[in-house]
Coordinates of C-alpha atoms in Angstrom, one line a residue:
Chain B
X249 CA -19.9 -64.9 -181.6
X250 CA -17.6 -68.0 -181.6
X251 CA -19.5 -71.4 -181.7
X252 CA -17.8 -72.6 -178.5
X253 CA -18.4 -69.3 -176.9
X254 CA -22.1 -69.7 -177.7
X255 CA -22.3 -73.2 -176.3
X256 CA -20.6 -72.4 -173.2
X257 CA -23.0 -69.4 -172.8
X258 CA -25.9 -71.6 -173.4
X259 CA -24.7 -73.9 -170.7
X260 CA -23.3 -71.8 -168.2
X261 CA -26.1 -71.8 -165.7
X262 CA -26.7 -75.5 -165.9
X263 CA -25.9 -77.9 -162.9
X264 CA -27.2 -81.2 -161.7
X265 CA -30.2 -81.4 -159.4
X266 CA -29.6 -81.5 -155.5
X267 CA -29.2 -85.3 -154.8
X268 CA -28.0 -86.2 -158.3
X269 CA -24.7 -87.7 -156.9
X270 CA -26.6 -89.8 -154.3
X271 CA -28.8 -91.0 -156.7
X272 CA -26.1 -92.0 -159.3
X273 CA -24.2 -93.9 -156.4
X274 CA -27.4 -95.7 -155.2
X275 CA -28.3 -96.5 -158.7
X276 CA -24.8 -97.8 -159.4
X277 CA -24.8 -99.9 -156.4
X278 CA -28.1 -101.3 -157.3
X279 CA -27.4 -102.3 -160.8
X280 CA -23.8 -103.9 -159.6
X281 CA -26.0 -105.8 -157.0
X282 CA -28.4 -107.1 -159.8
X283 CA -25.5 -108.1 -161.9
X284 CA -24.1 -109.9 -159.3
X285 CA -27.2 -111.7 -158.2
X286 CA -27.6 -112.6 -162.0
X287 CA -24.2 -114.1 -162.4
X288 CA -24.6 -115.8 -159.0
X289 CA -28.1 -117.3 -160.0
X290 CA -26.6 -118.4 -163.4
X291 CA -23.7 -120.1 -161.9
X292 CA -25.8 -121.5 -159.2
X293 CA -28.4 -122.8 -161.8
X294 CA -25.7 -124.3 -163.7
X295 CA -24.2 -125.9 -160.8
X296 CA -27.6 -126.7 -159.2
X297 CA -28.3 -128.7 -162.3
X298 CA -26.2 -131.5 -161.0
X299 CA -25.5 -130.6 -157.2
X300 CA -28.9 -128.9 -156.2
X301 CA -27.6 -125.6 -155.1
X302 CA -30.0 -122.9 -153.5
X303 CA -30.0 -119.6 -155.2
X304 CA -29.6 -116.8 -152.6
X305 CA -29.8 -113.2 -153.1
X306 CA -26.7 -111.2 -152.4
X307 CA -26.9 -108.3 -150.1
X308 CA -26.8 -104.6 -151.0
X309 CA -23.6 -102.9 -150.5
X310 CA -23.2 -101.7 -146.7
X311 CA -23.3 -98.0 -146.2
X312 CA -20.5 -96.4 -144.4
X313 CA -22.4 -95.7 -141.1
X314 CA -24.8 -98.9 -140.3
X315 CA -27.1 -96.3 -138.3
X316 CA -28.3 -95.1 -141.8
X317 CA -30.0 -98.3 -142.5
X318 CA -30.2 -100.1 -139.2
X319 CA -33.6 -101.4 -138.0
X320 CA -35.0 -99.4 -135.1
X321 CA -34.5 -100.6 -131.5
X322 CA -36.1 -99.5 -128.2
X323 CA -39.7 -99.7 -126.8
X324 CA -41.2 -97.8 -129.9
X325 CA -39.4 -99.7 -132.5
X326 CA -42.5 -101.3 -133.8
X327 CA -44.7 -98.0 -133.7
X328 CA -44.8 -97.1 -137.2
X329 CA -46.6 -93.7 -136.6
X330 CA -44.1 -92.6 -134.3
X331 CA -41.2 -93.5 -136.8
X332 CA -43.0 -91.8 -139.5
X333 CA -43.4 -88.7 -137.2
X334 CA -39.9 -88.7 -136.2
X335 CA -38.6 -88.9 -139.8
X336 CA -41.2 -86.1 -140.8
X337 CA -39.9 -83.8 -138.2
X338 CA -36.3 -84.5 -138.9
X339 CA -36.9 -83.7 -142.7
X340 CA -39.0 -80.7 -141.8
X341 CA -36.0 -79.2 -139.8
X342 CA -34.1 -79.3 -142.9
X343 CA -36.1 -76.5 -144.4
X344 CA -34.1 -74.4 -142.4
X345 CA -30.7 -73.4 -143.6
X346 CA -27.8 -75.5 -142.3
X347 CA -25.7 -74.2 -139.5
X348 CA -22.2 -73.1 -140.0
X349 CA -21.2 -76.3 -138.2
X350 CA -23.2 -78.4 -140.6
X351 CA -21.1 -78.6 -143.8
X352 CA -23.8 -80.5 -145.6
X353 CA -24.2 -80.2 -149.4
X354 CA -27.0 -82.6 -149.8
X355 CA -28.6 -85.5 -148.0
X356 CA -28.2 -88.8 -150.0
X357 CA -30.6 -91.3 -148.2
X358 CA -33.7 -91.0 -146.4
X359 CA -33.7 -90.5 -142.6
X360 CA -33.7 -93.7 -140.6
X361 CA -34.7 -93.9 -137.1
X362 CA -32.3 -96.4 -135.2
X363 CA -33.2 -95.9 -131.8
X364 CA -36.4 -95.0 -129.7
X365 CA -36.7 -94.3 -126.0
X366 CA -39.1 -93.1 -123.3
X367 CA -38.4 -89.8 -122.0
X368 CA -40.3 -87.8 -119.3
X369 CA -42.6 -86.0 -121.7
X370 CA -42.9 -88.7 -124.3
X371 CA -41.0 -91.0 -126.7
X372 CA -37.6 -89.8 -128.3
X373 CA -36.2 -91.0 -131.3
X374 CA -32.4 -90.9 -132.7
X375 CA -32.3 -90.5 -136.6
X376 CA -29.4 -90.9 -138.8
X377 CA -29.2 -89.9 -142.7
X378 CA -26.3 -90.1 -144.8
X379 CA -25.2 -86.9 -146.5
X380 CA -22.7 -85.3 -148.7
X381 CA -20.5 -82.6 -146.9
X382 CA -18.1 -80.1 -148.7
X383 CA -15.1 -80.6 -146.3
X384 CA -15.0 -84.4 -147.0
X385 CA -15.2 -86.5 -150.2
X386 CA -16.6 -89.4 -148.2
X387 CA -20.2 -89.9 -147.3
X388 CA -21.1 -88.4 -143.9
X389 CA -23.7 -89.0 -141.6
X390 CA -26.2 -86.5 -140.1
X391 CA -27.4 -87.9 -136.8
X392 CA -29.4 -86.3 -134.2
X393 CA -32.2 -86.4 -131.6
X394 CA -35.8 -85.9 -132.1
X395 CA -37.8 -85.0 -129.0
X396 CA -40.6 -82.8 -127.7
X397 CA -41.6 -82.5 -131.2
X398 CA -38.5 -81.0 -132.5
X399 CA -35.1 -82.0 -133.5
X400 CA -33.2 -81.2 -130.4
X401 CA -29.8 -81.4 -131.8
X402 CA -27.8 -82.7 -134.9
X403 CA -24.3 -83.6 -135.6
X404 CA -22.4 -84.1 -138.8
X405 CA -20.0 -87.1 -138.5
X406 CA -17.7 -87.7 -141.3
X407 CA -15.1 -90.5 -141.8
X408 CA -12.4 -88.1 -140.5
X409 CA -14.2 -87.1 -137.3
X410 CA -16.2 -90.0 -136.5
X411 CA -13.7 -90.7 -133.4
X412 CA -14.8 -87.4 -132.1
X413 CA -18.4 -87.9 -132.3
X414 CA -20.0 -86.5 -129.2
X415 CA -23.4 -88.3 -129.3
X416 CA -24.7 -86.4 -126.4
X417 CA -28.0 -84.7 -126.4
X418 CA -29.4 -82.5 -123.8
X419 CA -33.0 -81.5 -123.9
X420 CA -36.3 -80.8 -122.1
X421 CA -37.9 -77.8 -120.6
X422 CA -35.2 -77.6 -117.9
X423 CA -32.4 -79.1 -120.1
X424 CA -31.8 -81.8 -117.5
X425 CA -32.5 -84.8 -119.8
X426 CA -30.0 -86.5 -121.6
X427 CA -29.5 -89.1 -124.4
X428 CA -26.1 -90.4 -125.0
X429 CA -25.0 -92.7 -127.8
X430 CA -23.1 -95.8 -126.7
X431 CA -21.2 -96.0 -130.0
X432 CA -20.2 -99.6 -129.1
X433 CA -18.6 -98.5 -125.8
X434 CA -19.7 -98.7 -122.3
X435 CA -21.2 -95.3 -121.3
X436 CA -20.8 -94.2 -117.6
X437 CA -22.5 -91.4 -116.0
X438 CA -22.2 -89.8 -112.7
X439 CA -23.2 -86.4 -110.7
X440 CA -22.3 -84.8 -107.5
X441 CA -18.6 -84.9 -106.9
X442 CA -17.9 -85.2 -103.1
X443 CA -14.8 -83.8 -101.7
X444 CA -13.4 -85.7 -98.8
X445 CA -11.6 -84.6 -95.6
X446 CA -8.2 -84.9 -97.5
X447 CA -9.3 -82.7 -100.1
X448 CA -9.9 -85.3 -102.8
X449 CA -12.8 -85.7 -104.8
X450 CA -14.9 -89.0 -105.5
X451 CA -17.8 -89.7 -107.8
X452 CA -20.2 -92.8 -107.9
X453 CA -20.7 -94.2 -111.4
X454 CA -23.6 -95.8 -113.2
X455 CA -23.1 -97.3 -116.5
X456 CA -24.6 -99.1 -119.4
X457 CA -22.9 -101.7 -121.5
X458 CA -22.2 -100.6 -125.2
X459 CA -23.8 -101.9 -128.4
X460 CA -23.2 -100.8 -131.6
X461 CA -26.3 -98.4 -131.9
X462 CA -27.4 -98.0 -128.5
X463 CA -28.2 -95.1 -126.3
X464 CA -28.6 -94.2 -122.7
X465 CA -31.4 -91.8 -121.3
X466 CA -31.0 -90.2 -118.0
X467 CA -32.0 -87.1 -116.1
X468 CA -29.6 -85.0 -114.1
X469 CA -29.9 -81.6 -112.8
X470 CA -27.2 -79.0 -114.2
X471 CA -26.1 -78.0 -110.9
X472 CA -25.2 -81.7 -110.0
X473 CA -22.6 -81.5 -112.8
X474 CA -23.5 -84.6 -114.8
X475 CA -20.4 -86.0 -116.4
X476 CA -20.6 -88.6 -119.3
X477 CA -17.9 -91.1 -120.3
X478 CA -17.6 -93.4 -123.0
X479 CA -15.0 -96.1 -122.7
X480 CA -14.1 -99.7 -122.4
X481 CA -14.9 -99.7 -118.6
X482 CA -16.5 -97.9 -115.9
X483 CA -14.3 -95.1 -114.1
X484 CA -13.3 -95.7 -110.5
X485 CA -14.6 -93.2 -108.1
X486 CA -11.4 -91.3 -107.9
X487 CA -10.7 -91.3 -111.5
X488 CA -11.1 -87.5 -113.0
X489 CA -8.6 -88.1 -115.8
X490 CA -11.1 -89.8 -118.2
X491 CA -12.0 -87.9 -121.4
X492 CA -15.5 -86.6 -120.4
X493 CA -18.0 -86.3 -123.4
X494 CA -18.5 -82.7 -124.4
X495 CA -21.9 -81.9 -125.8
X496 CA -22.9 -78.9 -127.6
X497 CA -23.5 -77.4 -124.2
X498 CA -19.6 -77.2 -123.7
X499 CA -19.6 -74.2 -126.0
X500 CA -21.5 -70.9 -125.2
X501 CA -24.8 -70.5 -127.1
X502 CA -24.8 -67.2 -129.1
X503 CA -21.9 -65.0 -130.4
X504 CA -20.8 -63.7 -127.0
X505 CA -21.6 -64.8 -123.6
X506 CA -20.0 -63.0 -120.5
X507 CA -18.1 -65.5 -118.4
X508 CA -20.1 -65.9 -115.1
X509 CA -16.7 -66.1 -113.0
X510 CA -14.3 -63.3 -112.1
X511 CA -14.5 -62.4 -115.8
X512 CA -10.9 -61.7 -116.1
X513 CA -9.1 -62.5 -119.5
X514 CA -5.4 -63.3 -120.3
X515 CA -2.4 -64.1 -118.4
X516 CA -0.4 -62.0 -115.8
X517 CA 2.6 -62.7 -113.7
X518 CA 2.8 -61.8 -110.0
X519 CA 6.6 -61.7 -110.0
X520 CA 9.2 -60.9 -112.5
X521 CA 11.1 -63.6 -114.2
X522 CA 14.6 -64.4 -112.8
X523 CA 17.3 -63.6 -115.1
X524 CA 17.7 -67.1 -116.3
X525 CA 14.7 -69.0 -115.6
X526 CA 15.2 -72.5 -115.5
X527 CA 11.9 -73.2 -117.2
X528 CA 8.9 -71.0 -118.2
X529 CA 6.1 -71.5 -115.5
X530 CA 3.9 -71.5 -118.3
X531 CA 0.4 -70.3 -119.2
X532 CA -0.7 -73.9 -120.0
X533 CA -3.8 -73.8 -117.6
X534 CA -5.1 -76.9 -119.2
X535 CA -2.1 -78.9 -118.3
X536 CA -2.4 -77.5 -114.7
X537 CA -5.9 -78.6 -114.6
X538 CA -5.1 -81.9 -115.6
X539 CA -2.4 -82.3 -113.0
X540 CA -5.0 -81.6 -110.4
X541 CA -7.5 -84.0 -112.0
X542 CA -5.0 -86.7 -111.9
X543 CA -4.9 -86.2 -108.3
X544 CA -8.8 -86.2 -107.9
X545 CA -8.3 -82.6 -106.8
X546 CA -10.2 -80.9 -109.5
X547 CA -13.6 -82.0 -111.0
X548 CA -14.3 -82.7 -114.4
X549 CA -14.5 -79.6 -116.6
X550 CA -17.8 -80.4 -119.1
X551 CA -19.0 -76.9 -119.8
X552 CA -17.5 -73.8 -121.3
X553 CA -18.0 -71.9 -118.2
X554 CA -16.8 -74.3 -115.7
X555 CA -13.4 -72.7 -115.9
X556 CA -12.0 -68.9 -116.1
X557 CA -10.1 -67.5 -119.0
X558 CA -7.3 -66.2 -117.1
X559 CA -4.4 -67.2 -115.2
X560 CA -1.5 -65.8 -112.9
X561 CA 2.1 -67.1 -112.9
X562 CA 4.7 -66.6 -110.3
X563 CA 8.6 -67.6 -109.7
X564 CA 8.8 -68.7 -106.1
X565 CA 11.6 -68.1 -103.8
X566 CA 12.7 -71.8 -103.7
X567 CA 13.2 -71.9 -107.2
X568 CA 9.7 -73.5 -108.1
X569 CA 6.9 -71.5 -110.1
X570 CA 3.1 -71.6 -109.7
X571 CA 0.1 -71.0 -111.7
X572 CA -3.0 -69.8 -110.3
X573 CA -6.5 -70.1 -112.2
X574 CA -10.3 -70.4 -111.5
X575 CA -12.7 -73.3 -111.9
X576 CA -16.0 -73.9 -110.8
X577 CA -16.0 -70.5 -108.8
X578 CA -12.9 -71.5 -106.9
X579 CA -9.3 -70.7 -106.9
X580 CA -6.8 -73.4 -107.7
X581 CA -3.2 -73.4 -108.0
X582 CA -0.4 -75.7 -109.2
X583 CA 3.4 -75.6 -108.1
X584 CA 6.0 -76.8 -110.6
X585 CA 9.7 -77.8 -110.0
X586 CA 12.3 -76.0 -111.9
X587 CA 12.3 -78.8 -114.3
X588 CA 8.4 -78.3 -114.9
X589 CA 7.1 -81.4 -113.1
X590 CA 4.2 -81.2 -110.7
X591 CA 5.3 -80.3 -107.1
X592 CA 2.2 -79.4 -105.2
X593 CA -1.5 -78.1 -105.4
X594 CA -2.7 -74.9 -103.8
X595 CA -6.2 -74.0 -103.0
X596 CA -7.6 -70.2 -102.7
X597 CA -11.3 -70.5 -101.7
X598 CA -14.0 -68.8 -103.7
X599 CA -13.3 -66.5 -106.8
X600 CA -15.6 -63.6 -106.3
X601 CA -16.2 -61.0 -109.1
X602 CA -15.1 -57.7 -108.2
X603 CA -12.9 -58.8 -105.4
X604 CA -9.1 -59.6 -105.7
X605 CA -8.2 -63.3 -106.0
X606 CA -6.0 -64.7 -103.2
X607 CA -4.0 -68.0 -103.3
X608 CA -1.9 -69.0 -100.2
X609 CA 1.0 -71.1 -101.3
X610 CA 2.3 -74.0 -99.4
X611 CA 5.9 -74.3 -98.0
X612 CA 6.2 -70.6 -96.9
X613 CA 6.3 -69.6 -100.4
X614 CA 4.0 -66.5 -99.9
X615 CA 0.5 -65.5 -101.4
X616 CA -0.4 -64.7 -104.9
X617 CA -2.8 -61.7 -105.0
X618 CA -4.4 -60.7 -108.3
X619 CA -6.7 -58.0 -109.3
X620 CA -6.4 -57.3 -113.3
X621 CA -5.9 -53.8 -114.0
X622 CA -5.4 -52.8 -110.5
X623 CA -2.2 -52.0 -108.7
X624 CA -1.1 -54.1 -105.8
X625 CA 1.5 -54.2 -102.9
X626 CA 3.8 -51.6 -101.7
X627 CA 5.3 -51.0 -105.1
X628 CA 2.0 -50.9 -106.8
X629 CA 2.7 -53.8 -109.0
X630 CA 0.0 -54.0 -111.8
X631 CA -2.4 -56.9 -112.1
X632 CA -1.0 -59.3 -109.7
X633 CA 1.7 -59.5 -106.9
X634 CA 3.4 -62.5 -105.0
X635 CA 3.1 -61.3 -101.3
X636 CA 6.0 -62.6 -99.2
X637 CA 5.4 -65.2 -96.5
X638 CA 4.2 -63.4 -93.4
X639 CA 2.4 -60.6 -95.0
X640 CA -0.7 -59.8 -93.5
X641 CA -2.4 -57.4 -95.8
X642 CA -2.2 -56.2 -99.2
X643 CA -3.2 -52.8 -100.4
X644 CA -5.0 -52.7 -103.9
X645 CA -5.8 -49.8 -105.9
X646 CA -8.4 -50.4 -108.5
X647 CA -9.7 -47.4 -110.6
X648 CA -8.3 -45.0 -108.1
X649 CA -10.0 -46.7 -105.1
X650 CA -7.6 -48.2 -102.7
X651 CA -8.6 -51.0 -100.4
X652 CA -6.7 -53.3 -98.0
X653 CA -7.1 -57.1 -98.5
X654 CA -6.4 -59.1 -95.4
X655 CA -4.3 -62.4 -96.4
X656 CA -4.9 -65.6 -94.5
Chain H
X300 CA -15.4 -96.4 -155.1
X301 CA -14.6 -93.2 -153.3
X302 CA -12.8 -91.9 -156.2
X303 CA -15.9 -92.7 -158.5
X304 CA -18.0 -90.8 -156.1
X305 CA -15.5 -87.8 -156.3
X306 CA -15.5 -88.1 -160.0
X307 CA -19.3 -87.9 -160.1
X308 CA -19.4 -85.0 -157.6
X309 CA -16.7 -83.1 -159.4
X310 CA -17.5 -83.6 -163.2
X311 CA -21.2 -84.1 -163.1
X312 CA -21.7 -80.3 -164.0
X313 CA -19.5 -80.2 -167.1
X314 CA -20.8 -83.7 -168.3
X315 CA -24.3 -82.2 -168.0
X316 CA -23.4 -79.5 -170.3
X317 CA -22.2 -81.7 -172.9
X318 CA -25.3 -84.1 -172.4
X319 CA -27.4 -80.7 -172.7
X320 CA -26.1 -80.0 -176.1
X321 CA -26.1 -83.4 -177.4
X322 CA -29.8 -83.5 -176.4
X323 CA -30.5 -80.4 -178.3
X324 CA -31.4 -78.4 -175.1
X325 CA -33.6 -80.9 -173.3
X326 CA -32.3 -80.5 -169.8
X327 CA -34.6 -83.4 -168.5
X328 CA -33.2 -85.8 -171.0
X329 CA -29.6 -84.5 -170.4
X330 CA -29.9 -85.5 -166.7
X331 CA -31.5 -88.6 -167.6
X332 CA -28.8 -90.0 -169.9
X333 CA -26.0 -88.5 -167.7
X334 CA -27.4 -90.5 -164.7
X335 CA -27.7 -93.6 -166.8
X336 CA -24.1 -93.3 -168.2
X337 CA -22.6 -92.6 -164.8
X338 CA -24.5 -95.4 -163.1
X339 CA -23.3 -97.7 -165.9
X340 CA -19.8 -96.6 -165.1
X341 CA -19.9 -97.6 -161.5
X342 CA -19.4 -101.3 -162.1
X343 CA -16.9 -100.6 -164.7
X344 CA -14.8 -98.0 -162.8
X345 CA -11.9 -100.2 -162.2
X346 CA -11.5 -100.5 -166.0
X347 CA -12.2 -97.0 -166.9
X348 CA -10.8 -94.9 -164.1
X349 CA -7.6 -93.9 -166.1
X350 CA -9.7 -92.0 -168.5
X351 CA -13.3 -91.9 -167.2
X352 CA -14.0 -88.4 -168.7
X353 CA -13.4 -89.6 -172.2
X354 CA -15.5 -92.6 -171.6
X355 CA -18.3 -90.6 -170.2
X356 CA -18.3 -88.2 -173.1
X357 CA -18.3 -91.1 -175.6
X358 CA -21.1 -92.9 -173.5
X359 CA -23.1 -89.6 -173.6
X360 CA -22.8 -89.2 -177.4
X361 CA -23.8 -92.7 -177.9
X362 CA -26.6 -92.5 -175.5
X363 CA -27.9 -89.4 -176.9
X364 CA -27.9 -90.9 -180.5
X365 CA -29.6 -94.0 -179.1
X366 CA -32.0 -92.1 -177.1
X367 CA -33.3 -90.5 -180.4
X368 CA -33.4 -93.9 -182.1
X369 CA -35.4 -95.4 -179.6
X370 CA -38.0 -92.7 -179.9
X371 CA -38.6 -93.9 -183.4
X372 CA -36.9 -90.8 -185.0
X373 CA -39.8 -88.7 -183.6
X374 CA -38.9 -85.0 -184.5
X375 CA -37.5 -83.3 -181.4
X376 CA -39.4 -80.4 -180.0
X377 CA -37.6 -77.2 -180.9
X378 CA -37.2 -74.5 -178.2
X379 CA -39.6 -71.8 -178.9
X380 CA -38.3 -69.0 -181.0
X381 CA -37.7 -65.8 -179.3
X382 CA -38.1 -62.3 -180.6
X383 CA -34.6 -60.9 -181.4
X384 CA -34.2 -57.5 -179.8
X385 CA -32.8 -54.6 -182.0
X386 CA -30.2 -53.6 -179.8
X387 CA -27.2 -56.0 -179.1
X388 CA -26.3 -56.3 -175.4
X389 CA -26.5 -58.8 -172.6
X390 CA -30.0 -59.7 -174.0
X391 CA -28.3 -60.4 -177.4
X392 CA -25.8 -62.7 -175.7
X393 CA -28.7 -64.6 -174.2
X394 CA -30.6 -64.7 -177.5
X395 CA -27.2 -66.1 -179.2
X396 CA -27.0 -68.6 -176.6
X397 CA -30.3 -70.1 -176.8
X398 CA -30.1 -69.6 -180.8
X399 CA -27.2 -72.1 -180.8
X400 CA -29.2 -74.7 -178.8
X401 CA -32.3 -74.3 -181.0
X402 CA -30.1 -74.7 -184.0
X403 CA -28.4 -77.7 -182.7
X404 CA -31.8 -79.3 -181.8
X405 CA -32.5 -79.2 -185.5
X406 CA -29.3 -81.0 -186.8
X407 CA -29.3 -84.8 -187.0
X408 CA -28.2 -86.5 -184.0
X409 CA -24.9 -87.6 -185.4
X410 CA -24.0 -84.3 -186.9
X411 CA -24.8 -82.6 -183.5
X412 CA -22.7 -84.9 -181.8
X413 CA -19.8 -84.2 -184.2
X414 CA -20.1 -80.5 -183.5
X415 CA -20.7 -80.8 -179.6
X416 CA -17.6 -83.0 -179.4
X417 CA -15.4 -81.1 -181.7
X418 CA -16.2 -77.6 -180.8
X419 CA -17.5 -77.7 -177.1
X420 CA -15.4 -80.6 -175.7
X421 CA -12.3 -79.8 -178.1
X422 CA -11.9 -83.3 -179.1
X423 CA -9.8 -83.7 -182.2
X424 CA -11.2 -85.2 -185.5
X425 CA -9.4 -88.5 -184.7
X426 CA -10.8 -88.6 -181.1
X427 CA -14.4 -87.7 -182.3
X428 CA -14.3 -90.4 -184.9
X429 CA -13.1 -92.9 -182.3
X430 CA -16.0 -91.8 -179.8
X431 CA -18.6 -92.0 -182.4
X432 CA -17.2 -94.9 -184.1
X433 CA -17.0 -93.7 -187.5
X434 CA -14.1 -92.7 -189.8
X435 CA -12.2 -89.5 -189.7
X436 CA -13.7 -88.5 -193.2
X437 CA -17.1 -89.0 -191.8
X438 CA -16.3 -86.4 -188.8
X439 CA -14.8 -84.0 -191.5
X440 CA -17.9 -84.1 -193.7
X441 CA -20.3 -84.0 -190.8
X442 CA -18.5 -80.9 -189.4
X443 CA -18.5 -79.1 -192.6
X444 CA -22.1 -79.7 -193.3
X445 CA -23.0 -79.2 -189.7
X446 CA -21.5 -75.8 -189.6
X447 CA -23.0 -74.6 -192.9
X448 CA -26.3 -75.8 -191.5
X449 CA -25.9 -73.8 -188.4
X450 CA -25.2 -70.8 -190.3
X451 CA -28.4 -71.2 -192.3
X452 CA -30.5 -71.8 -189.1
X453 CA -29.1 -69.1 -187.2
X454 CA -29.7 -66.5 -189.9
X455 CA -28.0 -63.1 -189.4
X456 CA -26.3 -64.3 -186.4
X457 CA -22.8 -65.1 -187.7
X458 CA -20.9 -67.8 -185.9
X459 CA -17.3 -68.3 -186.2
X460 CA -15.0 -71.2 -185.2
X461 CA -11.5 -71.8 -185.0

């Protein structure tokens, strides 16, 4: 055996202990601080011999995220038992394997409670801890909420993703309690959008001024569609274009969750494309949703199941095109001019699973009727059909069963 | 200091292996001197970041030597000798691997450092001399004697080197 080969074999399984990198970094910073303090002290003492300088200790290097070392705030900030319990629960939760969304390699600082609050069932605490992650070379922060004796939720915030930190925690037996981090901005919250006689929506907002490590606690029923916004000001009542905070509830919990709406998937067209379409009507449902939200015609979409995963497009007789979609169990549409700019909204009423979707279009452009995998109209067009203006009923054949749909 | 942290994260394992051999198979001591060396590099980083690995290996070799010096030349605890199995296989490779660490542990620290730097870290004689602060002639003689001593210590297990 070669000597080098033997040495390599002898050391092949060696690796540094967990936390080693953090220990080195912390120790290095401490040593440098001590060195600076010593130099400062020597200089100050030399100068002080003639000028009476006061020697002061320099501060430790600041961590990347101040929450990792910030003193606790809130009503239980001085409750050492509570803080210790929160830290214990936080550390205890790390005995479970990290989730796929938590790319943590190692924790590199002790947990720190930086905020406490009073919730319905008792105190809650926000905890932050510096960690090393495998998708970033820079230190990251593991931040989360401890409530009801458990870590409700955690979030890994890296230097690259800190602008996208959600900082929204939903908890409680009914899932109706929220803690929202201010992150230095004004946090506003609202529930129950109200639609006026003109079809436009409005919301009233409450707000809390932002401070660096503050948080807001509130209670709201899911059915009231609570919306949280973090920004420089409080949204106006008809402002539905703000970026709502999307918590972990925005995504389905579990590998597969059937959509509670009509349940269709994909995009279909109710007409054939013209020989030379001036522009593609597009399947860009998010853009269509934003067009309606800009006009206060569609509410904030803050959960994975608030909008459907299907759409139907159609080229219209007057050269415009339309896109139909489902949100909050109702049918919506947007009409676009040939150049692709917004032209008009359309409303279709309730979206009912197992029934064809019907969207009357304005300006005598007909009615979009859709039933995925069915055959519609006199020509038996598959999936969707644009019924010409004046059409009173449409025959739909679904799985061999023919039904007649009355049009408005 | 992000690049320093990257260096620590990426190179600590390799440096630990060198430290382990320099410490004659004492993993705890290897981690200690590695951590000490790396912490010392933190404040010097701007000066040494052009060749941090060479700096680290030199510092490890010197720390390992100083460590034994501080321990008042107390004899190092040799690893327990295992029973050599009759058949050579995977187990034999393990024995070989342990044997070389045991043999290294019985060499004088300077001689051990020369062998580790020359044959594990692939340093030239001149580089090894520079790291250890001695002449090339010393490196040559220590290498020659060290290899001979290894042969004696490892008995029938013949080591070759290139």
